[in-house]
Amino acid sequence: MFKFPFFKKKAKERTDEKPVYVLEENLSANSLANKAYGIIERLAAIGPRPSASKESRMAASNIMGLLDSLCDEVSLLEFSADRKRGSLWTRILSLLLPLSSLFLLSGLPYLSFIVNMLSFLLIYYEALLAKGLFSRFSKKERGVNLRAVINPKDEEDKVVVLSCHHDSALLYRRKDHIRDIYLPICTLVYSSVLSVFLMLHEALRGELLRFNIPSLFPLVFIIISAILSILSLRLYSLFSSSYSPGVGDNLSGVGIASVLAEYFSKRRLEHTRIDVVSFDAEECGNQGSRDYYSKVSYPEGSININIDGIYDSEGLAVLSNDGNGLKKLDSSLAVELSALAKSMGYKVREGRLSLFSGATDALSASESGLRAVTITGMASSEGSYAHTLEDSIDKVDVKSLEEVIALIIKFVESGDKRGTERKEEEESLLLGKKYRLSLCD
C-alpha cells in the first residue's frame, strides 16, 4: 500500500486548522468547485506524472486518501502498461518513408508500395486505434487505477461511473506539431499513388521485378517524393522526453470526481450506485481504462460520464465521437446532457475529437457496452493548453468546475428520481392502489 507523504506534510504545516478534506454541510456547486480547485492545486504540487510512473502512483495514492473515508469501497488496481504506446509509431513511420523513396529511386516500385501499405497499417492500428502492436517487445511499467464505490440507500437499480485520469502527457517539441503529422501523411499518400503508376509503367515495359534506373520523366516525381520523405524525418522527434504538468489535463477531472464522491456519499441516491474511477496510462493509449473495463463488469444500461480537460467554461463540450473522431459514443446521452446544460444556463455544446487528437477513457467504456460520453474543454485542439508546459493551475477556471459539477449532479439525481418514481408506480400497480381499468365506449 502506498503512503501519503504529500498530504501528511500539509497537515503538519496547518496544525491549528481543521483538516483540508473534512466533510462540510455546505455542498453547493460553488462550494464544491472551490474545494475541487484546492484538490487540484495540492495534487499539482506532485509535478508531472508520466503514465505508470512513481509520480502517477503517488497521485492515485493521494486520491485514495481523499476518498477512503467517504466511500463504501476504495481500492487500487494495478496493471502493466507500455509507456511508449502512442508515440513509437511516429519514429517508425519517419524511417519507413525514406525507405519507400529509396525503393522508387532503385526502380523497385512494388517494394515501395509494400512499405507504404505497411505504413498505412501502422497509422491505423497504432496512431488511430492504439492497439500496441509492439507492446510485447517493450518494457512494461506498473500502472495503478483507483476505484471508489458509493452504494445507494435502497436496492440498486442502475450504475453511473464517473471517471477521470491522473497521469499527464508527453510534451510535443514544437508548437506546430500538427504539421509534423500531416506532412508525412501527405507524403505517404503521394508516394503510394506514385508507386502504383510506376508499377503499371514498368509492368508494360517488362521491368517490374528488375532493378533499373528510372527515366527522366518519372525521376522528377520520385525526387519530389524523396525530398518530402526527408522533410518528414521531423516526425522522429515529434515528442519530447519531458512531460506536461497536466493540471487541466487532467487533475481538473480528478478534482471534480473527488468532490462528486463527497457529495453523493453525503446525499446518497435511492437506487443508483456511483463508481468513481481514476485511470492511469490514459495518455498512452487508454491502457488503464482498457484494463479496468476488461476486469470490472457493469450491468446493461450503465452510464459512464468521463471528465477530461476542464479549463474555461466557454469551451465546454460533451463528446459524441471519440477515438480521433472515428468512434461513436452515446449520442443520445450527449444530446441529453447538452440540453440539460442549456436549460441550466450553461454553454455546453456537442463536440467530437479531431483526427490524430487521440481518445478519451469514455471510448473504453463504450467498447465495453456502457452508455458513455466525455465532458471536456478540449474538443477543439486550437489554443488548448493540454500537452504543453502551460497546463498549470492558473489555466483552470473555477466557474468551469462549478458548471460541470452542477450539471453532473442534476443529471444523476434526476435519473435516480425517475427510476424511483417508476419503481413506485410499478409497486402501486401491483398492489392495485393507484391504477384501475378504464371502460371503453
mmCIF file with all atom_site columns, N, CA, C and O in Angstrom, residues 33-34 36-37 40 247-248 252 256 310-316 385 392-405:
data_model
loop_
_atom_site.group_PDB
_atom_site.id
_atom_site.type_symbol
_atom_site.label_atom_id
_atom_site.label_alt_id
_atom_site.label_comp_id
_atom_site.label_asym_id
_atom_site.label_entity_id
_atom_site.label_seq_id
_atom_site.pdbx_PDB_ins_code
_atom_site.Cartn_x
_atom_site.Cartn_y
_atom_site.Cartn_z
_atom_site.occupancy
_atom_site.B_iso_or_equiv
_atom_site.pdbx_formal_charge
_atom_site.auth_seq_id
_atom_site.auth_comp_id
_atom_site.auth_asym_id
_atom_site.auth_atom_id
_atom_site.pdbx_PDB_model_num
ATOM 1   N N  . ALA A 1 33  ? -16.895 23.416 -6.077  1.00 0.00 ? 33  ALA A N  1
ATOM 2   C CA . ALA A 1 33  ? -15.934 23.843 -7.100  1.00 0.00 ? 33  ALA A CA 1
ATOM 3   C C  . ALA A 1 33  ? -14.679 24.418 -6.458  1.00 0.00 ? 33  ALA A C  1
ATOM 4   O O  . ALA A 1 33  ? -13.553 24.141 -6.898  1.00 0.00 ? 33  ALA A O  1
ATOM 5   N N  . ASN A 1 34  ? -14.857 25.218 -5.423  1.00 0.00 ? 34  ASN A N  1
ATOM 6   C CA . ASN A 1 34  ? -13.694 25.772 -4.717  1.00 0.00 ? 34  ASN A CA 1
ATOM 7   C C  . ASN A 1 34  ? -12.890 24.675 -4.032  1.00 0.00 ? 34  ASN A C  1
ATOM 8   O O  . ASN A 1 34  ? -11.650 24.717 -3.991  1.00 0.00 ? 34  ASN A O  1
ATOM 9   N N  . ALA A 1 36  ? -12.772 21.562 -5.100  1.00 0.00 ? 36  ALA A N  1
ATOM 10  C CA . ALA A 1 36  ? -12.116 20.850 -6.195  1.00 0.00 ? 36  ALA A CA 1
ATOM 11  C C  . ALA A 1 36  ? -10.850 21.577 -6.637  1.00 0.00 ? 36  ALA A C  1
ATOM 12  O O  . ALA A 1 36  ? -9.814  20.941 -6.902  1.00 0.00 ? 36  ALA A O  1
ATOM 13  N N  . TYR A 1 37  ? -10.940 22.898 -6.692  1.00 0.00 ? 37  TYR A N  1
ATOM 14  C CA . TYR A 1 37  ? -9.772  23.700 -7.085  1.00 0.00 ? 37  TYR A CA 1
ATOM 15  C C  . TYR A 1 37  ? -8.634  23.501 -6.086  1.00 0.00 ? 37  TYR A C  1
ATOM 16  O O  . TYR A 1 37  ? -7.464  23.394 -6.468  1.00 0.00 ? 37  TYR A O  1
ATOM 17  N N  . ILE A 1 40  ? -7.052  20.129 -6.771  1.00 0.00 ? 40  ILE A N  1
ATOM 18  C CA . ILE A 1 40  ? -6.219  20.226 -7.980  1.00 0.00 ? 40  ILE A CA 1
ATOM 19  C C  . ILE A 1 40  ? -4.886  20.896 -7.656  1.00 0.00 ? 40  ILE A C  1
ATOM 20  O O  . ILE A 1 40  ? -3.819  20.426 -8.070  1.00 0.00 ? 40  ILE A O  1
ATOM 21  N N  . VAL A 1 247 ? -2.297  19.770 -15.372 1.00 0.00 ? 247 VAL A N  1
ATOM 22  C CA . VAL A 1 247 ? -3.257  20.262 -14.379 1.00 0.00 ? 247 VAL A CA 1
ATOM 23  C C  . VAL A 1 247 ? -4.675  20.251 -14.955 1.00 0.00 ? 247 VAL A C  1
ATOM 24  O O  . VAL A 1 247 ? -5.579  19.630 -14.406 1.00 0.00 ? 247 VAL A O  1
ATOM 25  N N  . GLY A 1 248 ? -4.865  20.950 -16.075 1.00 0.00 ? 248 GLY A N  1
ATOM 26  C CA . GLY A 1 248 ? -6.179  20.887 -16.721 1.00 0.00 ? 248 GLY A CA 1
ATOM 27  C C  . GLY A 1 248 ? -6.436  19.512 -17.293 1.00 0.00 ? 248 GLY A C  1
ATOM 28  O O  . GLY A 1 248 ? -7.550  18.990 -17.224 1.00 0.00 ? 248 GLY A O  1
ATOM 29  N N  . SER A 1 252 ? -7.954  18.443 -13.319 1.00 0.00 ? 252 SER A N  1
ATOM 30  C CA . SER A 1 252 ? -9.271  19.092 -13.232 1.00 0.00 ? 252 SER A CA 1
ATOM 31  C C  . SER A 1 252 ? -10.369 18.038 -13.104 1.00 0.00 ? 252 SER A C  1
ATOM 32  O O  . SER A 1 252 ? -11.298 18.180 -12.313 1.00 0.00 ? 252 SER A O  1
ATOM 33  N N  . ILE A 1 256 ? -12.898 17.306 -9.776  1.00 0.00 ? 256 ILE A N  1
ATOM 34  C CA . ILE A 1 256 ? -14.356 17.245 -9.916  1.00 0.00 ? 256 ILE A CA 1
ATOM 35  C C  . ILE A 1 256 ? -14.887 15.896 -9.422  1.00 0.00 ? 256 ILE A C  1
ATOM 36  O O  . ILE A 1 256 ? -15.859 15.830 -8.659  1.00 0.00 ? 256 ILE A O  1
ATOM 37  N N  . ILE A 1 310 ? -10.791 20.116 -18.237 1.00 0.00 ? 310 ILE A N  1
ATOM 38  C CA . ILE A 1 310 ? -11.728 21.213 -17.967 1.00 0.00 ? 310 ILE A CA 1
ATOM 39  C C  . ILE A 1 310 ? -10.919 22.489 -17.723 1.00 0.00 ? 310 ILE A C  1
ATOM 40  O O  . ILE A 1 310 ? -10.174 22.578 -16.749 1.00 0.00 ? 310 ILE A O  1
ATOM 41  N N  . TYR A 1 311 ? -11.069 23.448 -18.598 1.00 0.00 ? 311 TYR A N  1
ATOM 42  C CA . TYR A 1 311 ? -10.320 24.709 -18.495 1.00 0.00 ? 311 TYR A CA 1
ATOM 43  C C  . TYR A 1 311 ? -11.276 25.896 -18.334 1.00 0.00 ? 311 TYR A C  1
ATOM 44  O O  . TYR A 1 311 ? -11.575 26.313 -17.241 1.00 0.00 ? 311 TYR A O  1
ATOM 45  N N  . ASP A 1 312 ? -11.773 26.385 -19.459 1.00 0.00 ? 312 ASP A N  1
ATOM 46  C CA . ASP A 1 312 ? -12.635 27.560 -19.488 1.00 0.00 ? 312 ASP A CA 1
ATOM 47  C C  . ASP A 1 312 ? -14.073 27.123 -19.751 1.00 0.00 ? 312 ASP A C  1
ATOM 48  O O  . ASP A 1 312 ? -14.323 26.258 -20.594 1.00 0.00 ? 312 ASP A O  1
ATOM 49  N N  . SER A 1 313 ? -15.023 27.731 -19.050 1.00 0.00 ? 313 SER A N  1
ATOM 50  C CA . SER A 1 313 ? -16.430 27.358 -19.220 1.00 0.00 ? 313 SER A CA 1
ATOM 51  C C  . SER A 1 313 ? -16.936 27.622 -20.641 1.00 0.00 ? 313 SER A C  1
ATOM 52  O O  . SER A 1 313 ? -17.888 26.992 -21.091 1.00 0.00 ? 313 SER A O  1
ATOM 53  N N  . GLU A 1 314 ? -16.280 28.539 -21.357 1.00 0.00 ? 314 GLU A N  1
ATOM 54  C CA . GLU A 1 314 ? -16.701 28.849 -22.721 1.00 0.00 ? 314 GLU A CA 1
ATOM 55  C C  . GLU A 1 314 ? -16.375 27.715 -23.693 1.00 0.00 ? 314 GLU A C  1
ATOM 56  O O  . GLU A 1 314 ? -16.942 27.642 -24.775 1.00 0.00 ? 314 GLU A O  1
ATOM 57  N N  . GLY A 1 315 ? -15.443 26.853 -23.331 1.00 0.00 ? 315 GLY A N  1
ATOM 58  C CA . GLY A 1 315 ? -15.027 25.791 -24.242 1.00 0.00 ? 315 GLY A CA 1
ATOM 59  C C  . GLY A 1 315 ? -15.569 24.421 -23.910 1.00 0.00 ? 315 GLY A C  1
ATOM 60  O O  . GLY A 1 315 ? -15.127 23.417 -24.478 1.00 0.00 ? 315 GLY A O  1
ATOM 61  N N  . LEU A 1 316 ? -16.522 24.332 -22.988 1.00 0.00 ? 316 LEU A N  1
ATOM 62  C CA . LEU A 1 316 ? -17.031 23.034 -22.566 1.00 0.00 ? 316 LEU A CA 1
ATOM 63  C C  . LEU A 1 316 ? -17.858 22.353 -23.662 1.00 0.00 ? 316 LEU A C  1
ATOM 64  O O  . LEU A 1 316 ? -18.613 23.005 -24.384 1.00 0.00 ? 316 LEU A O  1
ATOM 65  N N  . TYR A 1 385 ? -4.302  24.345 -23.874 1.00 0.00 ? 385 TYR A N  1
ATOM 66  C CA . TYR A 1 385 ? -3.093  24.266 -23.050 1.00 0.00 ? 385 TYR A CA 1
ATOM 67  C C  . TYR A 1 385 ? -2.681  22.820 -22.792 1.00 0.00 ? 385 TYR A C  1
ATOM 68  O O  . TYR A 1 385 ? -1.614  22.580 -22.228 1.00 0.00 ? 385 TYR A O  1
ATOM 69  N N  . SER A 1 392 ? -1.043  24.694 -16.424 1.00 0.00 ? 392 SER A N  1
ATOM 70  C CA . SER A 1 392 ? -0.837  24.943 -14.998 1.00 0.00 ? 392 SER A CA 1
ATOM 71  C C  . SER A 1 392 ? -2.146  25.328 -14.321 1.00 0.00 ? 392 SER A C  1
ATOM 72  O O  . SER A 1 392 ? -3.181  25.498 -14.970 1.00 0.00 ? 392 SER A O  1
ATOM 73  N N  . ILE A 1 393 ? -2.096  25.481 -13.006 1.00 0.00 ? 393 ILE A N  1
ATOM 74  C CA . ILE A 1 393 ? -3.306  25.707 -12.209 1.00 0.00 ? 393 ILE A CA 1
ATOM 75  C C  . ILE A 1 393 ? -4.039  26.981 -12.606 1.00 0.00 ? 393 ILE A C  1
ATOM 76  O O  . ILE A 1 393 ? -5.272  27.042 -12.540 1.00 0.00 ? 393 ILE A O  1
ATOM 77  N N  . ASP A 1 394 ? -3.317  28.002 -13.063 1.00 0.00 ? 394 ASP A N  1
ATOM 78  C CA . ASP A 1 394 ? -3.966  29.265 -13.415 1.00 0.00 ? 394 ASP A CA 1
ATOM 79  C C  . ASP A 1 394 ? -4.797  29.174 -14.691 1.00 0.00 ? 394 ASP A C  1
ATOM 80  O O  . ASP A 1 394 ? -5.566  30.091 -14.994 1.00 0.00 ? 394 ASP A O  1
ATOM 81  N N  . LYS A 1 395 ? -4.661  28.082 -15.429 1.00 0.00 ? 395 LYS A N  1
ATOM 82  C CA . LYS A 1 395 ? -5.441  27.920 -16.670 1.00 0.00 ? 395 LYS A CA 1
ATOM 83  C C  . LYS A 1 395 ? -6.804  27.296 -16.401 1.00 0.00 ? 395 LYS A C  1
ATOM 84  O O  . LYS A 1 395 ? -7.637  27.212 -17.307 1.00 0.00 ? 395 LYS A O  1
ATOM 85  N N  . VAL A 1 396 ? -7.027  26.835 -15.177 1.00 0.00 ? 396 VAL A N  1
ATOM 86  C CA . VAL A 1 396 ? -8.307  26.196 -14.828 1.00 0.00 ? 396 VAL A CA 1
ATOM 87  C C  . VAL A 1 396 ? -9.217  27.220 -14.168 1.00 0.00 ? 396 VAL A C  1
ATOM 88  O O  . VAL A 1 396 ? -8.860  27.810 -13.145 1.00 0.00 ? 396 VAL A O  1
ATOM 89  N N  . ASP A 1 397 ? -10.374 27.426 -14.746 1.00 0.00 ? 397 ASP A N  1
ATOM 90  C CA . ASP A 1 397 ? -11.345 28.400 -14.251 1.00 0.00 ? 397 ASP A CA 1
ATOM 91  C C  . ASP A 1 397 ? -12.309 27.720 -13.274 1.00 0.00 ? 397 ASP A C  1
ATOM 92  O O  . ASP A 1 397 ? -12.915 26.693 -13.613 1.00 0.00 ? 397 ASP A O  1
ATOM 93  N N  . VAL A 1 398 ? -12.455 28.274 -12.085 1.00 0.00 ? 398 VAL A N  1
ATOM 94  C CA . VAL A 1 398 ? -13.350 27.696 -11.079 1.00 0.00 ? 398 VAL A CA 1
ATOM 95  C C  . VAL A 1 398 ? -14.783 27.629 -11.593 1.00 0.00 ? 398 VAL A C  1
ATOM 96  O O  . VAL A 1 398 ? -15.519 26.685 -11.285 1.00 0.00 ? 398 VAL A O  1
ATOM 97  N N  . LYS A 1 399 ? -15.164 28.599 -12.405 1.00 0.00 ? 399 LYS A N  1
ATOM 98  C CA . LYS A 1 399 ? -16.527 28.610 -12.947 1.00 0.00 ? 399 LYS A CA 1
ATOM 99  C C  . LYS A 1 399 ? -16.790 27.364 -13.793 1.00 0.00 ? 399 LYS A C  1
ATOM 100 O O  . LYS A 1 399 ? -17.887 26.788 -13.750 1.00 0.00 ? 399 LYS A O  1
ATOM 101 N N  . SER A 1 400 ? -15.793 26.952 -14.567 1.00 0.00 ? 400 SER A N  1
ATOM 102 C CA . SER A 1 400 ? -15.970 25.754 -15.394 1.00 0.00 ? 400 SER A CA 1
ATOM 103 C C  . SER A 1 400 ? -16.131 24.514 -14.517 1.00 0.00 ? 400 SER A C  1
ATOM 104 O O  . SER A 1 400 ? -16.932 23.623 -14.824 1.00 0.00 ? 400 SER A O  1
ATOM 105 N N  . LEU A 1 401 ? -15.382 24.453 -13.414 1.00 0.00 ? 401 LEU A N  1
ATOM 106 C CA . LEU A 1 401 ? -15.533 23.338 -12.471 1.00 0.00 ? 401 LEU A CA 1
ATOM 107 C C  . LEU A 1 401 ? -16.943 23.322 -11.899 1.00 0.00 ? 401 LEU A C  1
ATOM 108 O O  . LEU A 1 401 ? -17.580 22.267 -11.795 1.00 0.00 ? 401 LEU A O  1
ATOM 109 N N  . GLU A 1 402 ? -17.424 24.490 -11.526 1.00 0.00 ? 402 GLU A N  1
ATOM 110 C CA . GLU A 1 402 ? -18.760 24.607 -10.931 1.00 0.00 ? 402 GLU A CA 1
ATOM 111 C C  . GLU A 1 402 ? -19.847 24.145 -11.899 1.00 0.00 ? 402 GLU A C  1
ATOM 112 O O  . GLU A 1 402 ? -20.773 23.420 -11.514 1.00 0.00 ? 402 GLU A O  1
ATOM 113 N N  . GLU A 1 403 ? -19.727 24.530 -13.163 1.00 0.00 ? 403 GLU A N  1
ATOM 114 C CA . GLU A 1 403 ? -20.746 24.159 -14.140 1.00 0.00 ? 403 GLU A CA 1
ATOM 115 C C  . GLU A 1 403 ? -20.776 22.648 -14.375 1.00 0.00 ? 403 GLU A C  1
ATOM 116 O O  . GLU A 1 403 ? -21.850 22.048 -14.463 1.00 0.00 ? 403 GLU A O  1
ATOM 117 N N  . VAL A 1 404 ? -19.608 22.038 -14.470 1.00 0.00 ? 404 VAL A N  1
ATOM 118 C CA . VAL A 1 404 ? -19.552 20.592 -14.697 1.00 0.00 ? 404 VAL A CA 1
ATOM 119 C C  . VAL A 1 404 ? -20.100 19.845 -13.483 1.00 0.00 ? 404 VAL A C  1
ATOM 120 O O  . VAL A 1 404 ? -20.861 18.878 -13.614 1.00 0.00 ? 404 VAL A O  1
ATOM 121 N N  . ILE A 1 405 ? -19.725 20.297 -12.290 1.00 0.00 ? 405 ILE A N  1
ATOM 122 C CA . ILE A 1 405 ? -20.222 19.664 -11.055 1.00 0.00 ? 405 ILE A CA 1
ATOM 123 C C  . ILE A 1 405 ? -21.744 19.753 -10.977 1.00 0.00 ? 405 ILE A C  1
ATOM 124 O O  . ILE A 1 405 ? -22.431 18.761 -10.718 1.00 0.00 ? 405 ILE A O  1
#
